[in-house]
PDB file of C-alpha atoms in Angstrom:
ATOM      1  CA  MET A   7       0.064  -0.247  -0.079  1.00  0.00           C
ATOM      2  CA  LYS A   8       1.458   3.397  -0.714  1.00  0.00           C
ATOM      3  CA  THR A   9       0.491   6.905   0.716  1.00  0.00           C
ATOM      4  CA  ILE A  10      -0.418   9.341  -1.407  1.00  0.00           C
ATOM      5  CA  LEU A  11      -1.181  13.125  -0.893  1.00  0.00           C
ATOM      6  CA  ILE A  12      -3.420  14.654  -3.137  1.00  0.00           C
ATOM      7  CA  ALA A  13      -3.429  18.168  -3.476  1.00  0.00           C
ATOM      8  CA  GLY A  14      -6.930  19.559  -4.435  1.00  0.00           C
ATOM      9  CA  GLY A  15      -8.548  16.074  -3.631  1.00  0.00           C
ATOM     10  CA  ASN A  16     -11.699  17.413  -2.486  1.00  0.00           C
ATOM     11  CA  SER A  17     -12.819  18.157  -6.031  1.00  0.00           C
ATOM     12  CA  GLY A  18     -13.048  17.944  -9.506  1.00  0.00           C
ATOM     13  CA  VAL A  19     -10.012  15.752 -11.082  1.00  0.00           C
ATOM     14  CA  GLY A  20      -8.286  15.389  -7.528  1.00  0.00           C
ATOM     15  CA  ARG A  21     -11.469  14.171  -5.887  1.00  0.00           C
ATOM     16  CA  GLN A  22     -11.553  11.681  -8.912  1.00  0.00           C
ATOM     17  CA  ALA A  23      -7.814  10.483  -8.770  1.00  0.00           C
ATOM     18  CA  ALA A  24      -8.525  10.041  -5.051  1.00  0.00           C
ATOM     19  CA  HIS A  25     -11.359   7.648  -5.706  1.00  0.00           C
ATOM     20  CA  ASP A  26      -9.660   6.007  -8.499  1.00  0.00           C
ATOM     21  CA  ILE A  27      -6.128   5.824  -6.191  1.00  0.00           C
ATOM     22  CA  HIS A  28      -8.210   4.147  -3.265  1.00  0.00           C
ATOM     23  CA  ALA A  29      -9.958   1.735  -5.082  1.00  0.00           C
ATOM     24  CA  ARG A  30      -6.848   0.179  -6.089  1.00  0.00           C
ATOM     25  CA  GLY A  31      -5.941  -0.295  -1.870  1.00  0.00           C
ATOM     26  CA  HIS A  32      -3.453   2.932  -1.547  1.00  0.00           C
ATOM     27  CA  ARG A  33      -3.693   5.392   1.551  1.00  0.00           C
ATOM     28  CA  VAL A  34      -4.943   8.939   0.486  1.00  0.00           C
ATOM     29  CA  ILE A  35      -4.142  12.075   2.228  1.00  0.00           C
ATOM     30  CA  LEU A  36      -6.468  14.845   0.697  1.00  0.00           C
ATOM     31  CA  LEU A  37      -5.687  18.635   0.879  1.00  0.00           C
ATOM     32  CA  GLY A  38      -8.164  21.294   0.198  1.00  0.00           C
ATOM     33  CA  ARG A  39      -9.341  24.837   1.425  1.00  0.00           C
ATOM     34  CA  SER A  40     -12.857  23.539   2.561  1.00  0.00           C
ATOM     35  CA  GLN A  41     -13.506  21.367   5.406  1.00  0.00           C
ATOM     36  CA  ALA A  42     -16.708  20.432   4.413  1.00  0.00           C
ATOM     37  CA  LYS A  43     -15.731  19.736   0.507  1.00  0.00           C
ATOM     38  CA  GLY A  44     -12.811  17.443   2.469  1.00  0.00           C
ATOM     39  CA  GLN A  45     -15.216  15.613   4.448  1.00  0.00           C
ATOM     40  CA  ALA A  46     -17.746  14.893   1.931  1.00  0.00           C
ATOM     41  CA  ALA A  47     -15.013  13.681  -0.363  1.00  0.00           C
ATOM     42  CA  LEU A  48     -14.023  11.193   2.503  1.00  0.00           C
ATOM     43  CA  THR A  49     -17.399  10.065   2.895  1.00  0.00           C
ATOM     44  CA  ALA A  50     -17.950   9.877  -0.745  1.00  0.00           C
ATOM     45  CA  LEU A  51     -14.834   7.413  -1.051  1.00  0.00           C
ATOM     46  CA  GLY A  52     -16.537   5.437   2.113  1.00  0.00           C
ATOM     47  CA  ALA A  53     -12.724   4.946   3.361  1.00  0.00           C
ATOM     48  CA  PRO A  54     -11.443   3.152   6.462  1.00  0.00           C
ATOM     49  CA  VAL A  55      -9.841   6.244   8.613  1.00  0.00           C
ATOM     50  CA  GLU A  56      -6.756   4.387   8.365  1.00  0.00           C
ATOM     51  CA  ARG A  57      -6.730   4.878   4.362  1.00  0.00           C
ATOM     52  CA  ALA A  58      -8.298   8.194   3.719  1.00  0.00           C
ATOM     53  CA  SER A  59      -7.865  11.330   5.423  1.00  0.00           C
ATOM     54  CA  PHE A  60      -8.471  14.796   4.814  1.00  0.00           C
ATOM     55  CA  LEU A  61      -6.304  18.180   5.996  1.00  0.00           C
ATOM     56  CA  ALA A  62      -7.125  21.513   5.652  1.00  0.00           C
ATOM     57  CA  ALA A  63      -5.019  23.762   3.964  1.00  0.00           C
ATOM     58  CA  ASP A  64      -4.239  26.693   2.324  1.00  0.00           C
ATOM     59  CA  LEU A  65      -2.066  26.693  -0.671  1.00  0.00           C
ATOM     60  CA  SER A  66      -1.797  30.029  -1.432  1.00  0.00           C
ATOM     61  CA  THR A  67       0.866  31.323   0.896  1.00  0.00           C
ATOM     62  CA  HIS A  68       4.163  30.157   1.595  1.00  0.00           C
ATOM     63  CA  ASP A  69       3.256  29.872   5.370  1.00  0.00           C
ATOM     64  CA  GLY A  70       0.068  28.078   4.276  1.00  0.00           C
ATOM     65  CA  VAL A  71       2.341  25.703   1.954  1.00  0.00           C
ATOM     66  CA  ARG A  72       5.047  25.221   5.101  1.00  0.00           C
ATOM     67  CA  ASP A  73       2.319  24.732   7.831  1.00  0.00           C
ATOM     68  CA  ALA A  74       0.776  21.957   5.521  1.00  0.00           C
ATOM     69  CA  ALA A  75       3.723  20.221   5.037  1.00  0.00           C
ATOM     70  CA  ARG A  76       4.731  20.595   9.069  1.00  0.00           C
ATOM     71  CA  ARG A  77       1.461  18.909   9.945  1.00  0.00           C
ATOM     72  CA  ILE A  78       1.511  15.903   6.973  1.00  0.00           C
ATOM     73  CA  LEU A  79       5.154  15.151   8.152  1.00  0.00           C
ATOM     74  CA  ASP A  80       3.784  15.191  11.983  1.00  0.00           C
ATOM     75  CA  ALA A  81       1.095  12.854  10.939  1.00  0.00           C
ATOM     76  CA  HIS A  82       2.972  10.419   8.227  1.00  0.00           C
ATOM     77  CA  ASP A  83       6.136   8.933   8.333  1.00  0.00           C
ATOM     78  CA  HIS A  84       6.684   9.097   5.018  1.00  0.00           C
ATOM     79  CA  LEU A  85       5.033   9.743   1.170  1.00  0.00           C
ATOM     80  CA  ASP A  86       4.942   7.646  -1.506  1.00  0.00           C
ATOM     81  CA  ALA A  87       4.050  10.210  -4.236  1.00  0.00           C
ATOM     82  CA  VAL A  88       2.504  13.930  -4.557  1.00  0.00           C
ATOM     83  CA  LEU A  89      -0.407  14.841  -6.716  1.00  0.00           C
ATOM     84  CA  HIS A  90      -0.998  18.237  -7.418  1.00  0.00           C
ATOM     85  CA  THR A  91      -4.173  18.849  -9.191  1.00  0.00           C
ATOM     86  CA  THR A  92      -5.153  22.514  -7.701  1.00  0.00           C
ATOM     87  CA  GLY A  93      -4.606  25.690  -9.962  1.00  0.00           C
ATOM     88  CA  VAL A  94      -5.974  28.813 -11.227  1.00  0.00           C
ATOM     89  CA  LEU A  95      -5.868  30.384 -14.616  1.00  0.00           C
ATOM     90  CA  THR A  96      -5.810  34.371 -14.873  1.00  0.00           C
ATOM     91  CA  THR A  97      -4.691  36.416 -16.991  1.00  0.00           C
ATOM     92  CA  GLU A  98      -4.016  39.211 -14.972  1.00  0.00           C
ATOM     93  CA  GLU A  99      -0.924  39.433 -12.731  1.00  0.00           C
ATOM     94  CA  SER A 100      -1.639  39.100  -9.125  1.00  0.00           C
ATOM     95  CA  ARG A 101       0.193  38.486  -6.257  1.00  0.00           C
ATOM     96  CA  THR A 102      -0.288  36.389  -2.985  1.00  0.00           C
ATOM     97  CA  THR A 103      -0.496  37.732   0.648  1.00  0.00           C
ATOM     98  CA  ASP A 104       3.281  37.089   1.152  1.00  0.00           C
ATOM     99  CA  GLY A 105       4.355  39.210  -2.008  1.00  0.00           C
ATOM    100  CA  ALA A 106       4.803  35.637  -4.476  1.00  0.00           C
ATOM    101  CA  ASN A 107       3.603  35.955  -8.268  1.00  0.00           C
ATOM    102  CA  THR A 108       0.356  33.656  -8.632  1.00  0.00           C
TER     103      THR A 108
END
């Protein structure tokens, strides 16, 4: 069994990937901003607690990414893969709250 972190695993492509990966017998860790959407995704998986979890995280800032990484490493001794399915397409230049280009 592999442990796979899925950023954006609570909706869309990420949620479908989580379903497929979990159905193959692997452990999934879902990341997303909405606790409600995360819980709904876990419920839809019908996953045992030891094979699926959700972590609310804001990956739009460096501090948010660091906090998520720290919490993931505190809870898991390793990850076998990371699937990043989050993103935003914009035609306007913008910056995160910590000053990074988006």
